[in-house]
Amino acid sequence: MLGVIDLPTYLAGLVLIVLLPGPNSLYVLSVAARRGIRTGYTAAAGVWCGDTVLMTLSAAGVASLLQTNAVLFGIVKYAGAGYLTWLAVGMLRAARSMWRSRREAVAESAETESVAGERPFRRALVISLFNPKAILFFVAFFVQFVDPGYAYPALSFVVLGAFAQLASVLYLTALIFSGTRLAAAFRRRKRLSAGATSAAGALFLGFAVKLTLASA
């Protein structure tokens, strides 16, 4: 079909890949829990745009360049790890403020201040783009399902990318609506909110460490 080989296998692998937790999905869930459905979709749009750029770069062969150029790969890798660390530190600082605050009004004020300067679309986009392992993965995964003899390989990448984006839309939508339900619990229980923020910060630090250990 349009130069795509073994589509059922691709779809099965895609589902497993999409369901694996990562910084993108975690950030969208966090935004939806704190700011609601509309802002959750704003963050999700950043993820989808970032994924589209990565898939386009993969189809153009840029990922192969990263794979063969250790210096360039290192620059992208450490830049991404630094950004994830910066986000993690912000989350952990916010969590510390929540833990130390004993009055609900103070906690709400701190949360409002944190939200005011946040740009979910831009943050989600940058998180997606600074992910060299994702670029390499797209190439390694997509190429297996593109018929090398097909006259229009770009069309094959479009088909595979469209399925990937559809799976992402469905998954992030589920996370967004789950996040809004979590938000109600967070508003009732400040300790739960502080614990969840701490856990998110720790996970982002884990993502940053994992990225620094990544190899081309």
PDB file of N, CA and C in Angstrom, residues 152-189:
ATOM      1  N   TYR A 152       7.847   6.556  -5.116  1.00  0.00           N
ATOM      2  CA  TYR A 152       7.617   7.783  -4.339  1.00  0.00           C
ATOM      3  C   TYR A 152       7.788   7.497  -2.844  1.00  0.00           C
ATOM      4  N   PRO A 153       9.020   7.338  -2.373  1.00  0.00           N
ATOM      5  CA  PRO A 153       9.237   6.999  -0.962  1.00  0.00           C
ATOM      6  C   PRO A 153       8.734   8.072  -0.001  1.00  0.00           C
ATOM      7  N   ALA A 154       8.719   9.335  -0.444  1.00  0.00           N
ATOM      8  CA  ALA A 154       8.215  10.399   0.425  1.00  0.00           C
ATOM      9  C   ALA A 154       6.760  10.136   0.800  1.00  0.00           C
ATOM     10  N   LEU A 155       5.994   9.601  -0.144  1.00  0.00           N
ATOM     11  CA  LEU A 155       4.590   9.288   0.125  1.00  0.00           C
ATOM     12  C   LEU A 155       4.477   8.182   1.167  1.00  0.00           C
ATOM     13  N   SER A 156       5.401   7.228   1.131  1.00  0.00           N
ATOM     14  CA  SER A 156       5.400   6.155   2.123  1.00  0.00           C
ATOM     15  C   SER A 156       5.647   6.717   3.517  1.00  0.00           C
ATOM     16  N   PHE A 157       6.584   7.664   3.628  1.00  0.00           N
ATOM     17  CA  PHE A 157       6.856   8.291   4.922  1.00  0.00           C
ATOM     18  C   PHE A 157       5.644   9.079   5.410  1.00  0.00           C
ATOM     19  N   VAL A 158       4.926   9.711   4.492  1.00  0.00           N
ATOM     20  CA  VAL A 158       3.731  10.466   4.876  1.00  0.00           C
ATOM     21  C   VAL A 158       2.676   9.534   5.452  1.00  0.00           C
ATOM     22  N   VAL A 159       2.484   8.387   4.813  1.00  0.00           N
ATOM     23  CA  VAL A 159       1.500   7.423   5.305  1.00  0.00           C
ATOM     24  C   VAL A 159       1.880   6.919   6.699  1.00  0.00           C
ATOM     25  N   LEU A 160       3.148   6.537   6.865  1.00  0.00           N
ATOM     26  CA  LEU A 160       3.600   6.051   8.169  1.00  0.00           C
ATOM     27  C   LEU A 160       3.506   7.148   9.228  1.00  0.00           C
ATOM     28  N   GLY A 161       3.880   8.361   8.840  1.00  0.00           N
ATOM     29  CA  GLY A 161       3.798   9.476   9.771  1.00  0.00           C
ATOM     30  C   GLY A 161       2.375   9.800  10.171  1.00  0.00           C
ATOM     31  N   ALA A 162       1.441   9.687   9.222  1.00  0.00           N
ATOM     32  CA  ALA A 162       0.038   9.966   9.522  1.00  0.00           C
ATOM     33  C   ALA A 162      -0.504   8.985  10.557  1.00  0.00           C
ATOM     34  N   PHE A 163      -0.154   7.716  10.416  1.00  0.00           N
ATOM     35  CA  PHE A 163      -0.582   6.725  11.413  1.00  0.00           C
ATOM     36  C   PHE A 163       0.046   7.028  12.779  1.00  0.00           C
ATOM     37  N   ALA A 164       1.316   7.438  12.765  1.00  0.00           N
ATOM     38  CA  ALA A 164       1.990   7.763  14.021  1.00  0.00           C
ATOM     39  C   ALA A 164       1.320   8.942  14.716  1.00  0.00           C
ATOM     40  N   GLN A 165       0.957   9.955  13.944  1.00  0.00           N
ATOM     41  CA  GLN A 165       0.308  11.128  14.532  1.00  0.00           C
ATOM     42  C   GLN A 165      -1.091  10.784  15.037  1.00  0.00           C
ATOM     43  N   LEU A 166      -1.804   9.935  14.300  1.00  0.00           N
ATOM     44  CA  LEU A 166      -3.140   9.527  14.748  1.00  0.00           C
ATOM     45  C   LEU A 166      -3.052   8.801  16.084  1.00  0.00           C
ATOM     46  N   ALA A 167      -2.088   7.902  16.212  1.00  0.00           N
ATOM     47  CA  ALA A 167      -1.907   7.189  17.481  1.00  0.00           C
ATOM     48  C   ALA A 167      -1.554   8.164  18.595  1.00  0.00           C
ATOM     49  N   SER A 168      -0.730   9.155  18.288  1.00  0.00           N
ATOM     50  CA  SER A 168      -0.357  10.151  19.284  1.00  0.00           C
ATOM     51  C   SER A 168      -1.549  10.988  19.709  1.00  0.00           C
ATOM     52  N   VAL A 169      -2.387  11.369  18.751  1.00  0.00           N
ATOM     53  CA  VAL A 169      -3.582  12.164  19.065  1.00  0.00           C
ATOM     54  C   VAL A 169      -4.499  11.398  20.014  1.00  0.00           C
ATOM     55  N   LEU A 170      -4.735  10.129  19.724  1.00  0.00           N
ATOM     56  CA  LEU A 170      -5.621   9.329  20.569  1.00  0.00           C
ATOM     57  C   LEU A 170      -5.042   9.161  21.972  1.00  0.00           C
ATOM     58  N   TYR A 171      -3.744   8.895  22.039  1.00  0.00           N
ATOM     59  CA  TYR A 171      -3.101   8.668  23.337  1.00  0.00           C
ATOM     60  C   TYR A 171      -3.061   9.944  24.171  1.00  0.00           C
ATOM     61  N   LEU A 172      -2.649  11.057  23.566  1.00  0.00           N
ATOM     62  CA  LEU A 172      -2.564  12.303  24.324  1.00  0.00           C
ATOM     63  C   LEU A 172      -3.949  12.808  24.727  1.00  0.00           C
ATOM     64  N   THR A 173      -4.950  12.542  23.894  1.00  0.00           N
ATOM     65  CA  THR A 173      -6.320  12.910  24.265  1.00  0.00           C
ATOM     66  C   THR A 173      -6.750  12.169  25.523  1.00  0.00           C
ATOM     67  N   ALA A 174      -6.426  10.886  25.592  1.00  0.00           N
ATOM     68  CA  ALA A 174      -6.754  10.110  26.795  1.00  0.00           C
ATOM     69  C   ALA A 174      -6.026  10.677  28.013  1.00  0.00           C
ATOM     70  N   LEU A 175      -4.776  11.063  27.839  1.00  0.00           N
ATOM     71  CA  LEU A 175      -4.018  11.640  28.944  1.00  0.00           C
ATOM     72  C   LEU A 175      -4.598  12.976  29.386  1.00  0.00           C
ATOM     73  N   ILE A 176      -5.013  13.789  28.427  1.00  0.00           N
ATOM     74  CA  ILE A 176      -5.556  15.114  28.746  1.00  0.00           C
ATOM     75  C   ILE A 176      -6.817  14.992  29.590  1.00  0.00           C
ATOM     76  N   PHE A 177      -7.718  14.117  29.192  1.00  0.00           N
ATOM     77  CA  PHE A 177      -8.958  13.972  29.953  1.00  0.00           C
ATOM     78  C   PHE A 177      -8.706  13.289  31.301  1.00  0.00           C
ATOM     79  N   SER A 178      -7.697  12.425  31.356  1.00  0.00           N
ATOM     80  CA  SER A 178      -7.314  11.857  32.650  1.00  0.00           C
ATOM     81  C   SER A 178      -6.731  12.937  33.547  1.00  0.00           C
ATOM     82  N   GLY A 179      -5.970  13.844  32.935  1.00  0.00           N
ATOM     83  CA  GLY A 179      -5.356  14.922  33.699  1.00  0.00           C
ATOM     84  C   GLY A 179      -6.367  15.849  34.335  1.00  0.00           C
ATOM     85  N   THR A 180      -7.466  16.119  33.657  1.00  0.00           N
ATOM     86  CA  THR A 180      -8.476  16.998  34.232  1.00  0.00           C
ATOM     87  C   THR A 180      -9.137  16.356  35.448  1.00  0.00           C
ATOM     88  N   ARG A 181      -9.256  15.025  35.427  1.00  0.00           N
ATOM     89  CA  ARG A 181      -9.806  14.345  36.605  1.00  0.00           C
ATOM     90  C   ARG A 181      -8.815  14.386  37.760  1.00  0.00           C
ATOM     91  N   LEU A 182      -7.528  14.279  37.412  1.00  0.00           N
ATOM     92  CA  LEU A 182      -6.521  14.391  38.462  1.00  0.00           C
ATOM     93  C   LEU A 182      -6.517  15.783  39.079  1.00  0.00           C
ATOM     94  N   ALA A 183      -6.816  16.786  38.266  1.00  0.00           N
ATOM     95  CA  ALA A 183      -6.782  18.169  38.745  1.00  0.00           C
ATOM     96  C   ALA A 183      -7.742  18.374  39.911  1.00  0.00           C
ATOM     97  N   ALA A 184      -8.923  17.741  39.825  1.00  0.00           N
ATOM     98  CA  ALA A 184      -9.902  17.885  40.898  1.00  0.00           C
ATOM     99  C   ALA A 184      -9.339  17.341  42.214  1.00  0.00           C
ATOM    100  N   ALA A 185      -8.633  16.207  42.103  1.00  0.00           N
ATOM    101  CA  ALA A 185      -8.025  15.634  43.303  1.00  0.00           C
ATOM    102  C   ALA A 185      -6.901  16.523  43.821  1.00  0.00           C
ATOM    103  N   PHE A 186      -6.130  17.122  42.901  1.00  0.00           N
ATOM    104  CA  PHE A 186      -5.037  18.010  43.311  1.00  0.00           C
ATOM    105  C   PHE A 186      -5.569  19.228  44.066  1.00  0.00           C
ATOM    106  N   ARG A 187      -6.687  19.761  43.596  1.00  0.00           N
ATOM    107  CA  ARG A 187      -7.245  20.947  44.247  1.00  0.00           C
ATOM    108  C   ARG A 187      -7.732  20.625  45.659  1.00  0.00           C
ATOM    109  N   ARG A 188      -8.223  19.404  45.858  1.00  0.00           N
ATOM    110  CA  ARG A 188      -8.709  19.021  47.179  1.00  0.00           C
ATOM    111  C   ARG A 188      -7.565  18.668  48.117  1.00  0.00           C
ATOM    112  N   ARG A 189      -6.483  18.137  47.574  1.00  0.00           N
ATOM    113  CA  ARG A 189      -5.393  17.649  48.408  1.00  0.00           C
ATOM    114  C   ARG A 189      -4.071  18.247  47.943  1.00  0.00           C
TER     115      ARG A 189
END
